[in-house]
Coordinates of C-alpha atoms in Angstrom, one line a residue:
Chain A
X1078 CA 0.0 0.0 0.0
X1079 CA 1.0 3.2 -1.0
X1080 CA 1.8 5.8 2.3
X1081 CA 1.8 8.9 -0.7
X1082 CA -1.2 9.8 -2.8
X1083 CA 0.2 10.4 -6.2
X1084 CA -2.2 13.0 -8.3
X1085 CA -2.7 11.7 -11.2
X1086 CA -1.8 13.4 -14.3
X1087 CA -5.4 15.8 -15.8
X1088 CA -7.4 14.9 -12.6
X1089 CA -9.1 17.9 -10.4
X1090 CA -7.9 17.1 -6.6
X1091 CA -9.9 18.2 -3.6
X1092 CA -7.6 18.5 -0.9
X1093 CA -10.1 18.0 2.0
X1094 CA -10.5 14.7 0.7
X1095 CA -6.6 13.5 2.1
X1096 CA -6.6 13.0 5.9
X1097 CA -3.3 14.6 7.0
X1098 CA -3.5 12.3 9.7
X1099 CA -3.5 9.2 7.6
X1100 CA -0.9 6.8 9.0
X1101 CA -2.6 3.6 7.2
X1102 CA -2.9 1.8 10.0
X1103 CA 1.1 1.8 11.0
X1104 CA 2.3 2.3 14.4
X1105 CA 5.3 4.4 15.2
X1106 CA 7.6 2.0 16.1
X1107 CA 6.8 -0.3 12.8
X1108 CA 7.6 3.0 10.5
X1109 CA 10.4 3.7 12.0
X1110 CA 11.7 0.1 11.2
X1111 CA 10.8 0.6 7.7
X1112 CA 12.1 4.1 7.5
X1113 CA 15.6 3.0 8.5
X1114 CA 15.4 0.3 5.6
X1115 CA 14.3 2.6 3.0
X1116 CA 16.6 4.6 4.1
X1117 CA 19.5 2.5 4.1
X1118 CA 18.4 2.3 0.6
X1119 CA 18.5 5.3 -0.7
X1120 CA 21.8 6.0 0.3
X1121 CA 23.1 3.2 -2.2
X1122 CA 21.1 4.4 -5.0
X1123 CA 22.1 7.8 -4.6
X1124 CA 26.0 6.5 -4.9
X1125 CA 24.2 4.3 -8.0
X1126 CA 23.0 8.1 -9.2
X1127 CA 26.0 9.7 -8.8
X1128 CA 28.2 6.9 -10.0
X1129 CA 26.4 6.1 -13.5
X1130 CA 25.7 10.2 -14.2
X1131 CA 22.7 9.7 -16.6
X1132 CA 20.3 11.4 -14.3
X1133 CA 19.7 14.2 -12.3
X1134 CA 17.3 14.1 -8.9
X1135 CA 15.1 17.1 -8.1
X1136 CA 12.9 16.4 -5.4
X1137 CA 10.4 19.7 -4.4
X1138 CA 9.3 20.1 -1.4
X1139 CA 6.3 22.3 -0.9
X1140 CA 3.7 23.1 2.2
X1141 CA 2.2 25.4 4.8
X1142 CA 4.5 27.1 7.4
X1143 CA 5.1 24.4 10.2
X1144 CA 4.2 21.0 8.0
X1145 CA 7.9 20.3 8.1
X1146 CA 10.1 20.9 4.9
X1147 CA 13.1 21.5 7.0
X1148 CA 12.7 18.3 9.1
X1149 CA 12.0 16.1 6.4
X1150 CA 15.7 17.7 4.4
X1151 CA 17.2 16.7 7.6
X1152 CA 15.8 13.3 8.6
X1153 CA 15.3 11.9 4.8
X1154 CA 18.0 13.2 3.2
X1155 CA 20.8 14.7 4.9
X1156 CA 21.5 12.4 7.7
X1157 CA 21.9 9.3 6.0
X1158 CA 23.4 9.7 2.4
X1159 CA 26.9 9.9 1.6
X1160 CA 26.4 11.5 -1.7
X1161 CA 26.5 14.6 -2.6
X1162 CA 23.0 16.7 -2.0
X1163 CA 22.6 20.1 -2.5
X1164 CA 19.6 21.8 -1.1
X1165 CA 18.1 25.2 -2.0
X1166 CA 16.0 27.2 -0.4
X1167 CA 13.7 29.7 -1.6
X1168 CA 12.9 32.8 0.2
X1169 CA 10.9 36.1 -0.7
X1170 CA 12.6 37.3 -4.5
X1171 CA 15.6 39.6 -4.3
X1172 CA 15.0 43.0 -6.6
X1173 CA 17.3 41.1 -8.8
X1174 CA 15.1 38.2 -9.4
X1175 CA 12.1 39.5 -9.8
X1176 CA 13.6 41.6 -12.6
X1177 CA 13.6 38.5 -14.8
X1178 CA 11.1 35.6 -15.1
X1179 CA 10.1 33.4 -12.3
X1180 CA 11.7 30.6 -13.5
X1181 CA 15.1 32.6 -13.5
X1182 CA 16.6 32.0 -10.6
X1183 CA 15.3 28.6 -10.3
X1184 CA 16.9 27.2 -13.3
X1185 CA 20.3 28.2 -12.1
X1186 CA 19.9 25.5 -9.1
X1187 CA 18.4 22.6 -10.7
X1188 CA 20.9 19.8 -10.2
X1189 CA 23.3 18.5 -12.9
X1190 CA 23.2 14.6 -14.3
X1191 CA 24.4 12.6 -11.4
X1192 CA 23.6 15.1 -8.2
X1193 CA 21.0 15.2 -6.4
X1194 CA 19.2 18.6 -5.5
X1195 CA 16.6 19.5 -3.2
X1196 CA 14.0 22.4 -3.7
X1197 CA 13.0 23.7 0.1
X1198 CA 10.1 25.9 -1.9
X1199 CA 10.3 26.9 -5.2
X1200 CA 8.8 28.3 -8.3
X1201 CA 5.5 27.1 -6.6
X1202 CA 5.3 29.8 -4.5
X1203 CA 4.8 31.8 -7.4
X1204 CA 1.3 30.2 -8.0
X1205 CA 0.7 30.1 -4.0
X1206 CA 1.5 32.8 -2.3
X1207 CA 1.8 35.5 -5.4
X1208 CA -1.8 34.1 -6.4
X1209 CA -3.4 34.1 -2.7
X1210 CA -1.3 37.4 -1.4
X1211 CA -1.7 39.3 -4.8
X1212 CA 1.4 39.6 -5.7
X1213 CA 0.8 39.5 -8.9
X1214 CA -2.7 39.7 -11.3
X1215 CA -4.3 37.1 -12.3
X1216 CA -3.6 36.7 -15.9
X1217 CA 0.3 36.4 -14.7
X1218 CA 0.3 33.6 -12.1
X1219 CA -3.1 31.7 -14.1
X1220 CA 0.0 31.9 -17.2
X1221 CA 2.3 30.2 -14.9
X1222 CA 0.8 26.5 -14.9
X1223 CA 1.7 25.5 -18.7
X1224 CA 4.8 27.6 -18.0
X1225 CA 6.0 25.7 -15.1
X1226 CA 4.8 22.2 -17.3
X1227 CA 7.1 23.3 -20.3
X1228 CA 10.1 24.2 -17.9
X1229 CA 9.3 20.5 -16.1
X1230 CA 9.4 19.0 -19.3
X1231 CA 12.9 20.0 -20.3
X1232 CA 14.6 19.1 -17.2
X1233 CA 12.9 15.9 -17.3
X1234 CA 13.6 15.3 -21.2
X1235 CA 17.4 15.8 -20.3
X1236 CA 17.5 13.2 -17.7
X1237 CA 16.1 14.7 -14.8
X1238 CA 13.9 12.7 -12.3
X1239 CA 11.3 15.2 -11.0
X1240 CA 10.1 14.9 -7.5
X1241 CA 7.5 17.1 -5.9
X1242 CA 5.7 16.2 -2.9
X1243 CA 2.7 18.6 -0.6
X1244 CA 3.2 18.2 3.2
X1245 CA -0.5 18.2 4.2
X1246 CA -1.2 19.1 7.3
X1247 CA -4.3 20.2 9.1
X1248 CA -5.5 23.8 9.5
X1249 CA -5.7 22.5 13.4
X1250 CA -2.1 21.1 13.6
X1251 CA -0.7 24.3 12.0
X1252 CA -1.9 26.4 15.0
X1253 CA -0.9 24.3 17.5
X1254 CA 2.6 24.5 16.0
X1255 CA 2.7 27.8 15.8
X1256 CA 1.7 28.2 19.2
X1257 CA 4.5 25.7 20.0
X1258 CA 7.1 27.5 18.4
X1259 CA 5.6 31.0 20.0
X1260 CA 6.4 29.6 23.4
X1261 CA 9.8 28.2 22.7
X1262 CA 12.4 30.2 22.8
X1263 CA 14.8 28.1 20.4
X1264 CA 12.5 28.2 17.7
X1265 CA 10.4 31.5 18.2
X1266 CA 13.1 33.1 15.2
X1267 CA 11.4 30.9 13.1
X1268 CA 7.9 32.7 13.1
X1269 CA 7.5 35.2 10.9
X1270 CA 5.2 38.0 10.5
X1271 CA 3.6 36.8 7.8
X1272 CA 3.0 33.0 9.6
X1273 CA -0.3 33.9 11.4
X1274 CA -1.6 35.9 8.5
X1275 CA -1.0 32.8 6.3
X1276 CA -3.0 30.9 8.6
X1277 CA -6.3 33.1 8.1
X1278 CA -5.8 32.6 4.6
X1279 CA -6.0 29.0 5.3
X1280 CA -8.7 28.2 2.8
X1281 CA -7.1 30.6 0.2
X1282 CA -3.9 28.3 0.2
X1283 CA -6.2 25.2 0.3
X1284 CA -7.5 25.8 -2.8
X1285 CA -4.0 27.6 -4.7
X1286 CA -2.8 23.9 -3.7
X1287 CA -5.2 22.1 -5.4
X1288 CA -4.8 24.1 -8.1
X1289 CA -1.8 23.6 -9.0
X1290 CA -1.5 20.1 -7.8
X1291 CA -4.3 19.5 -10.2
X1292 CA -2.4 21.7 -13.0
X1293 CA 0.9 20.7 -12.7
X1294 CA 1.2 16.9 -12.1
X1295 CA 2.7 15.5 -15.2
X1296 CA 3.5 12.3 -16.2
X1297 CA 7.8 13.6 -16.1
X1298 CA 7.1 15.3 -12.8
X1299 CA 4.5 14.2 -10.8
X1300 CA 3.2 15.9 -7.2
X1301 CA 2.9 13.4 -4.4
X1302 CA 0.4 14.5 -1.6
X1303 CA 2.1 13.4 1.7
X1304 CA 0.0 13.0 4.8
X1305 CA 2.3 15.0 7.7
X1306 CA 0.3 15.5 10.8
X1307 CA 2.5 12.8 12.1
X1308 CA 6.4 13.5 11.4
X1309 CA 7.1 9.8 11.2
X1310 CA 4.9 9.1 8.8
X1311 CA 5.6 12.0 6.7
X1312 CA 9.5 10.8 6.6
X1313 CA 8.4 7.1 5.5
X1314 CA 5.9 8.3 2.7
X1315 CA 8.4 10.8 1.6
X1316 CA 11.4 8.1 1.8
X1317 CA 9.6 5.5 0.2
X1318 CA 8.6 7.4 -2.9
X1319 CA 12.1 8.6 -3.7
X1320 CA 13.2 5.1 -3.1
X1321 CA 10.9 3.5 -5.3
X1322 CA 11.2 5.8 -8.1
X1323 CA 14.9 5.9 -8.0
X1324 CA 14.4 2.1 -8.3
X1325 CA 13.4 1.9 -11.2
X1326 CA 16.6 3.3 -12.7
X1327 CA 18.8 0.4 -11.3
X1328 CA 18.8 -1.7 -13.9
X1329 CA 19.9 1.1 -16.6
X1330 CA 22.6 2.9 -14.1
X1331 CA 24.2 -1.0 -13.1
X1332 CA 24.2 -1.3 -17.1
X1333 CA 26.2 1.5 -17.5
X1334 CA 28.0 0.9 -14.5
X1335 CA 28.8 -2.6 -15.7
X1336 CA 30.0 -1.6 -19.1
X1337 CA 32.2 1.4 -17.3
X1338 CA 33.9 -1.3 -15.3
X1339 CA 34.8 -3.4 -18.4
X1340 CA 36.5 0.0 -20.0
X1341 CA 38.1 0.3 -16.7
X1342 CA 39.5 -3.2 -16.1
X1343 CA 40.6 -3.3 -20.4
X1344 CA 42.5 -0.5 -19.5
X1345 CA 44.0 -1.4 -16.1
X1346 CA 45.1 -5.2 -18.2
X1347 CA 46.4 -2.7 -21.0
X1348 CA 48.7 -1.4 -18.6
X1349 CA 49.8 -4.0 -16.6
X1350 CA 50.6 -5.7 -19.9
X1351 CA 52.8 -3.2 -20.9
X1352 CA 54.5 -3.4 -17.5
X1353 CA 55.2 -6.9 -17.9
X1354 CA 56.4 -6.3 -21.3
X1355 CA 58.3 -3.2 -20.4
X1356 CA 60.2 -5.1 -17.4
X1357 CA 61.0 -8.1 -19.7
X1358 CA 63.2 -5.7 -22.0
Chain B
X1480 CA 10.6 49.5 -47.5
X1481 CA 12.0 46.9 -44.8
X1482 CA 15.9 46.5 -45.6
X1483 CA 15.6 42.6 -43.5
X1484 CA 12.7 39.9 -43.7
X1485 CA 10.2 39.0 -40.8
X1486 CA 10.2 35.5 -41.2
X1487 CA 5.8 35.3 -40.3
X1488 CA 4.7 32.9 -37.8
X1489 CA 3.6 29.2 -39.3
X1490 CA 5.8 29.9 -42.7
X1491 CA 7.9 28.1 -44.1
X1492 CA 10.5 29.5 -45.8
X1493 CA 13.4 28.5 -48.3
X1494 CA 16.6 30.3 -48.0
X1495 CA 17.5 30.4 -51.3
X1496 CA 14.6 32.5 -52.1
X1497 CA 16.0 35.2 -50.2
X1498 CA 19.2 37.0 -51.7
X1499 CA 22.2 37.7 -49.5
X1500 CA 23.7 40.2 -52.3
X1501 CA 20.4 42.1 -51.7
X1502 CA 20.4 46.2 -50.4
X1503 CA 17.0 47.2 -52.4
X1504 CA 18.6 49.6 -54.4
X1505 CA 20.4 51.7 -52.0
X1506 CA 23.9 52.8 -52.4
X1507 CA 26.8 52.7 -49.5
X1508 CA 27.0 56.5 -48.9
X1509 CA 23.5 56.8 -48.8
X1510 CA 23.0 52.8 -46.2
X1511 CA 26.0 55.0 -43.8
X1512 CA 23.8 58.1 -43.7
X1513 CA 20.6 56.3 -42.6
X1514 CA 22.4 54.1 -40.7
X1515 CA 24.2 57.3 -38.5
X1516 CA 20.6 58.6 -38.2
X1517 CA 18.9 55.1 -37.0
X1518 CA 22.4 54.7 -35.1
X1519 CA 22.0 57.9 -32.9
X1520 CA 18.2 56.8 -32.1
X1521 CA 19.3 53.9 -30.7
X1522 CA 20.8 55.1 -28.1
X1523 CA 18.1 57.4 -26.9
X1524 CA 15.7 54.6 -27.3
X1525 CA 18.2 52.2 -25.1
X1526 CA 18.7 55.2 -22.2
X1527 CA 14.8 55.1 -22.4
X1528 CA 14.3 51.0 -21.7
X1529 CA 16.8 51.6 -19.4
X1530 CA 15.4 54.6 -17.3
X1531 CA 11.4 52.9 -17.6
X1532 CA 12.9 50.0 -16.4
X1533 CA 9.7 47.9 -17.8
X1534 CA 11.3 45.4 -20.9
X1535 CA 14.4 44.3 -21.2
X1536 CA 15.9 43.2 -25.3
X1537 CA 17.7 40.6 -25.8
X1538 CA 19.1 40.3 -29.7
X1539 CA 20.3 36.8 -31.0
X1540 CA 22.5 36.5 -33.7
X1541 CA 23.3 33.4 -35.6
X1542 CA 24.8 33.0 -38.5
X1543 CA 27.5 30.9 -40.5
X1544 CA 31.8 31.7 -39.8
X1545 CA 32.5 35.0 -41.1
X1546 CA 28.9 36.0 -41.6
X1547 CA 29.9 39.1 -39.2
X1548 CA 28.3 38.3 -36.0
X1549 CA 30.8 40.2 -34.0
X1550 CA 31.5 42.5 -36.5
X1551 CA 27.6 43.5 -36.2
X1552 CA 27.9 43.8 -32.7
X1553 CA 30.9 46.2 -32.7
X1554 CA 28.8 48.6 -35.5
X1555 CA 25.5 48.7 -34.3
X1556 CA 25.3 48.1 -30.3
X1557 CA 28.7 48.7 -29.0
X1558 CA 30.2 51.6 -30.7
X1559 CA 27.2 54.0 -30.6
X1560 CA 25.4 53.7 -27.7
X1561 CA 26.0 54.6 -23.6
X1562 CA 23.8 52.3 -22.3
X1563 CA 24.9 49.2 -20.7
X1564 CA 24.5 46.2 -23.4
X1565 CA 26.0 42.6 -22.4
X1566 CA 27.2 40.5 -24.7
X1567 CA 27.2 36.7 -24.3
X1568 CA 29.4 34.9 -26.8
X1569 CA 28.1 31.0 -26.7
X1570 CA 31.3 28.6 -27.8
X1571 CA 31.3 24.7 -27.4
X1572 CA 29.4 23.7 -24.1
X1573 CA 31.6 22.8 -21.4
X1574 CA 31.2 19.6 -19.7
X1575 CA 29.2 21.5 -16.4
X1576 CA 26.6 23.1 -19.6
X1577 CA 26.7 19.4 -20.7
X1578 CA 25.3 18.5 -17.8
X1579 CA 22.4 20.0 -17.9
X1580 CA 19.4 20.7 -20.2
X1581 CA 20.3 22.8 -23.2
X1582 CA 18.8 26.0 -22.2
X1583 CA 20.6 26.1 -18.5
X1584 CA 23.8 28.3 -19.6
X1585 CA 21.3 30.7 -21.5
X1586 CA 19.0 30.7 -19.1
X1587 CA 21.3 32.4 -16.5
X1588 CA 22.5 35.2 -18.5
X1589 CA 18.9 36.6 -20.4
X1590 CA 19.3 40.4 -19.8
X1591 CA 17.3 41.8 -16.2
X1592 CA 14.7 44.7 -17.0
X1593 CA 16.1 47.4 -18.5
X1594 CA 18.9 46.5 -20.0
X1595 CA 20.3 45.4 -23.2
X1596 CA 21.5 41.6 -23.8
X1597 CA 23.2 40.4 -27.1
X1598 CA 23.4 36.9 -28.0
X1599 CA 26.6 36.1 -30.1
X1600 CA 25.8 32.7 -31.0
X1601 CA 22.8 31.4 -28.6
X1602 CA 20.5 28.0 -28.5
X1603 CA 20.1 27.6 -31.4
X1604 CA 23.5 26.3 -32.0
X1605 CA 21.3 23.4 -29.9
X1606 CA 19.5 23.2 -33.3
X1607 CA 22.0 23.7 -36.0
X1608 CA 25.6 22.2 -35.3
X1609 CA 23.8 19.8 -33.0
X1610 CA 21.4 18.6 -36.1
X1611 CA 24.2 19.1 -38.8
X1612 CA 27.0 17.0 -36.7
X1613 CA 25.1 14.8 -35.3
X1614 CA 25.9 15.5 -31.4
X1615 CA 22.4 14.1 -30.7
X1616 CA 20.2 12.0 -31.7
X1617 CA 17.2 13.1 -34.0
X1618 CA 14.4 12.5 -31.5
X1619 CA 16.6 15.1 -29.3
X1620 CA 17.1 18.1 -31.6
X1621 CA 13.6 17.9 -33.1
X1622 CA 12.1 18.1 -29.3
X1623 CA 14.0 21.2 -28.5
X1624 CA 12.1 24.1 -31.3
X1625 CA 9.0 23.3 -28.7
X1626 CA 11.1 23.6 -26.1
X1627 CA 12.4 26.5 -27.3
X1628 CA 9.3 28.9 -28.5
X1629 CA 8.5 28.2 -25.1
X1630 CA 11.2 29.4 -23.5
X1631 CA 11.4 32.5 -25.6
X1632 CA 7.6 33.0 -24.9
X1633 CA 8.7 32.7 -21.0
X1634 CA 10.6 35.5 -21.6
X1635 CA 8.6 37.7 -24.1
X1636 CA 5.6 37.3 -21.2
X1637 CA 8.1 38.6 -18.3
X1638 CA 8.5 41.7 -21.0
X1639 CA 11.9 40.2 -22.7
X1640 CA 11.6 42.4 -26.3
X1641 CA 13.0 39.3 -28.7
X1642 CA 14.6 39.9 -31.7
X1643 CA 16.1 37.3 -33.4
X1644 CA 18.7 37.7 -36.9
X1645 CA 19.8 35.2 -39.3
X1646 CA 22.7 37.2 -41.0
X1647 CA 22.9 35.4 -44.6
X1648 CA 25.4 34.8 -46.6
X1649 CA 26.1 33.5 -50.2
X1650 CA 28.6 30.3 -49.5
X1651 CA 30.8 32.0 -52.6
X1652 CA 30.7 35.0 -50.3
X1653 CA 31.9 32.5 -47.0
X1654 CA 34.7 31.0 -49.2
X1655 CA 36.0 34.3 -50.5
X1656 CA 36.1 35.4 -46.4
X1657 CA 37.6 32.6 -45.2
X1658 CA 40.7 32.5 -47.5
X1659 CA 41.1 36.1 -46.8
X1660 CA 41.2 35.0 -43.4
X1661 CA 43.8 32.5 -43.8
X1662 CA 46.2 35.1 -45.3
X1663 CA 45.8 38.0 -43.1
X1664 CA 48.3 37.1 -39.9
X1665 CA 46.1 39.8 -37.7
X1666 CA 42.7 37.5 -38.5
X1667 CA 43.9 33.8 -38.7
X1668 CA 43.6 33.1 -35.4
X1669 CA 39.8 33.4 -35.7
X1670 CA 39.8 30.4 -38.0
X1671 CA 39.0 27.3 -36.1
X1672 CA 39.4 23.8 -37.9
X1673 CA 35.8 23.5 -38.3
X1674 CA 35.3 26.2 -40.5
X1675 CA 36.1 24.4 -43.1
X1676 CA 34.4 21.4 -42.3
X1677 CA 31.4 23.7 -42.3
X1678 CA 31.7 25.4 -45.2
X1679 CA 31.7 22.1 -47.0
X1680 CA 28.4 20.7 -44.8
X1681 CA 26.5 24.3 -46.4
X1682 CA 23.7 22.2 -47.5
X1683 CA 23.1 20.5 -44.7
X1684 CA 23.8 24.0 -42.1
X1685 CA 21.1 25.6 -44.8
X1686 CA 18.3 23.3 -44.4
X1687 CA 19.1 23.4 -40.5
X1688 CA 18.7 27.0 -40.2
X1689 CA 15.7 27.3 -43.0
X1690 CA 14.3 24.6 -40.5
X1691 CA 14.7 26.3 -36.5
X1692 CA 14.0 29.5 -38.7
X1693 CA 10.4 28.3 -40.1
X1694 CA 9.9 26.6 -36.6
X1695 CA 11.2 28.8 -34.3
X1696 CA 9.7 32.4 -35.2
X1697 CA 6.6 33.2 -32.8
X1698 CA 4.6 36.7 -32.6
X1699 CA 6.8 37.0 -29.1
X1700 CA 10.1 36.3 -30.7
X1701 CA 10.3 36.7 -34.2
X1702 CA 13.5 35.7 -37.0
X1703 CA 14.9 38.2 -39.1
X1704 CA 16.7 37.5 -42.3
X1705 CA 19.3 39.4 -43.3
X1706 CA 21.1 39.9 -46.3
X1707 CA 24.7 39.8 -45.0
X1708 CA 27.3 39.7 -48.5
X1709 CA 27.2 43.9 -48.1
X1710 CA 28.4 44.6 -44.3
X1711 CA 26.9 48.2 -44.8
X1712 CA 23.7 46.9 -45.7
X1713 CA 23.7 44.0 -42.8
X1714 CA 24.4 46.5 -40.4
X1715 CA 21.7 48.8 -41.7
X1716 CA 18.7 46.3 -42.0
X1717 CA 19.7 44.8 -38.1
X1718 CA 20.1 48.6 -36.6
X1719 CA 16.9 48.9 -38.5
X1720 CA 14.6 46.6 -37.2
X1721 CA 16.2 47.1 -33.8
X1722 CA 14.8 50.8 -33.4
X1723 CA 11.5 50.1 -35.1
X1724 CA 10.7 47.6 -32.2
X1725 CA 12.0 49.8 -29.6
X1726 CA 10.2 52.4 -31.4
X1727 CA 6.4 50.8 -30.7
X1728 CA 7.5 50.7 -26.8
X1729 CA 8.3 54.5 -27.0
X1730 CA 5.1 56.1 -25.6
X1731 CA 4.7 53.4 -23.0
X1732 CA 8.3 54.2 -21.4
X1733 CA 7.8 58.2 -21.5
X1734 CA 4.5 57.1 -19.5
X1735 CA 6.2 55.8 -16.8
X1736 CA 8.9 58.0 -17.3
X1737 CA 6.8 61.5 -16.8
X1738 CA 4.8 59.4 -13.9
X1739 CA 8.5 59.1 -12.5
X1740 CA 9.3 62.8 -12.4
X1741 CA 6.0 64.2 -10.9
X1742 CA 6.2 61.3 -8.7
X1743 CA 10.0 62.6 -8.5
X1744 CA 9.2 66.1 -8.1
X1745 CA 6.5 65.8 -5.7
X1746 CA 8.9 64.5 -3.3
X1747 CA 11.3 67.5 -3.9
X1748 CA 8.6 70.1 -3.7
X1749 CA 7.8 68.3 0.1
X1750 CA 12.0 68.3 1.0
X1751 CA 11.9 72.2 0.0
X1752 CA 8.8 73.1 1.7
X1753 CA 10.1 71.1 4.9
X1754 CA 13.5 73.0 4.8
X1755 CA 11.8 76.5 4.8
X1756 CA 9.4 76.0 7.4
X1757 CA 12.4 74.7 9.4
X1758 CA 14.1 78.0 8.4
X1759 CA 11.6 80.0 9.6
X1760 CA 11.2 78.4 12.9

């Protein structure tokens, strides 16, 4: 059974239909077993990534304030890997930015074949926040679906496996973290200004998500709604998708691998022959 | 009478129907004259798109060796104007541009609102030595012209003006200016030893072009053809189209531009009125 709900591509989502606190029946202690295993997993297939270099890894990572992009970069993907991972976060525009397209500075980041990037944010806000704060008008950020689509495509149609997952928490659970992080004094930098006034525009970002979940799940680069009331079930669903996914390019990357170690060892026998030869003269 | 062609939208055109020995009946004193006047122009109208701050113009020019890219670019953009104007020569990739979608390295460098951004070279290269040398496969090159109107009309909607020039020459004309190259010590260093392997693949490089040509030119970024054999008259039909674009912007700028100077003087008015009352008192 699948922990993720993967939209699927030219269907019209309803978000309030997803129970953030979906846990499918799992217990803590049984998804934490299985997140250490996928996890143990996705550290060789990231070497497997890195080592064959015919594909790039984006994974985007979108959500409320407080549903936990920062904790699921840490738990799934910086503590365990090895390899290389480069994550980018994306704050308000600098004057710079927003004198080019929206796409601009986003295309800069987006990982080469063989690395792995991570999006905390990205040109979604640009459909989410720009479209519910009015940022921008509406013929703009409506303009911005097919654009976002097209610049999905091209990264996927060079090689790179697109990734984007919703945290989806609860209008409830938000508050309550909020609150939390009012009261403690580690994490009270965190809150910004704008955090409580997101939260009365609950609905308004409810329905921007579904939007352009709906819009913008593609077969190259599909959005994954992940259920994240509970942390350790967001870091399985999140872990297992990447994991499976990635899976599905063993076969071609252990090809390649397979055929690079044959150059490698005809060359390594090249040499020692010479050796030989060289020391018998 | 237009001195270069507008290739229209949904056309397909053959190259050898348009004449690269062509300059419409004018003679060279009289192509220098016009061009000093259309010259001088463009540099108030690039002072103006600079000062309104609203569009930003990115020219591409492709063209065959020796079909006087850069000599076009020292003539029309860089010895006349005061404006800031950034010129990007695109070589061979390197392997870090290799490594990522075709449009990454161009991507990055598209001119910011305001100012002025020459392509020496650009993507279409993607399209044309790609297609000709077979650097990838067919399926590849013939994706990109999608992938390319829609990056173009990602910029044209973020107010990028696109102007795109195809600076044609005769390959007698090519063959006459490369073997003058050869001899002239100060020059031969520009001749690469592909030149010669291109000049022989004309056929080939003509159909490529006619092709990303017929494809490629879009209401928001349209292809100019050029007749390129006369450098006077080349330098006049690009400088020509150049300020008749700007020109259609014109009253939009001075808009902003007068709504900047009450907005402007306002603020100075308040400053003097502030300083006298504080004299008085």
């Amino acid at each position: 059974m699948a922990y993720a709900h993967r939209v699927a591509p030219g269907t019209k989502i309803k978000l309030r239909k997803y129970d953030p606190d979906r846990t499918v029946g799992l217990q803590k202690d049984e998804a934490l077993e299985r997140f250490a295993k996928l996890s143990a997993e996705l550290g060789g297939l990231q070497e497997e990534l890195y080592a064959a270099g015919q594909h790039a890894a984006l994974v985007i990572l979108q959500g409320m304030d407080t549903s936990g992009k920062d904790g699921t970069i840490r738990r799934v993907f910086e503590s365990v890997n090895p390899q290389p991972c480069h994550v980018w976060p994306f704050k308000v525009p600098t004057k710079e930015e927003l004198a080019h397209d929206f796409l601009w500075r986003v295309h800069q980041v987006v990982p080469r074949t063989g690395l792995f990037g991570i999006f905390n944010r990205s040109h979604y806000e640009d459909v989410l926040v720009a479209r519910v704060r009015r940022l921008v008008p509406k013929d703009v950020w409506k303009a911005r679906y097919a654009q976002i689509n097209h610049f999905e495509a091209l990264l996927a149609a060079s090689g790179t496996i697109v990734l984007k997952f919703f945290l989806h928490i609860s209008k409830e659970e938000q508050k309550e973290r909020l609150l939390k992080r009012e009261r403690d004094p580690a994490k009270a930098w965190k809150l910004s200004a704008g955090d409580w006034g997101d939260h009365a525009r609950w609905e308004d970002y409810m329905k921007a998500y579904a939007d352009a979940l709906s819009r913008c799940s593609t077969e190259a680069a599909p959005w994954y709604i992940v259920p994240a009331n509970h942390k350790w079930f967001r870091d399985l669903a999140v872990c297992d998708v990447v994991v499976q996914t990635l899976k599905s390019y063993r076969s071609v990357w252990r090809a390649t691998l397979v055929d690079m170690s044959k150059t490698r060892l005809a060359e390594l026998k090249a040499i020692h022959k010479r050796h030989r030869s060289e020391r018998r003269s």
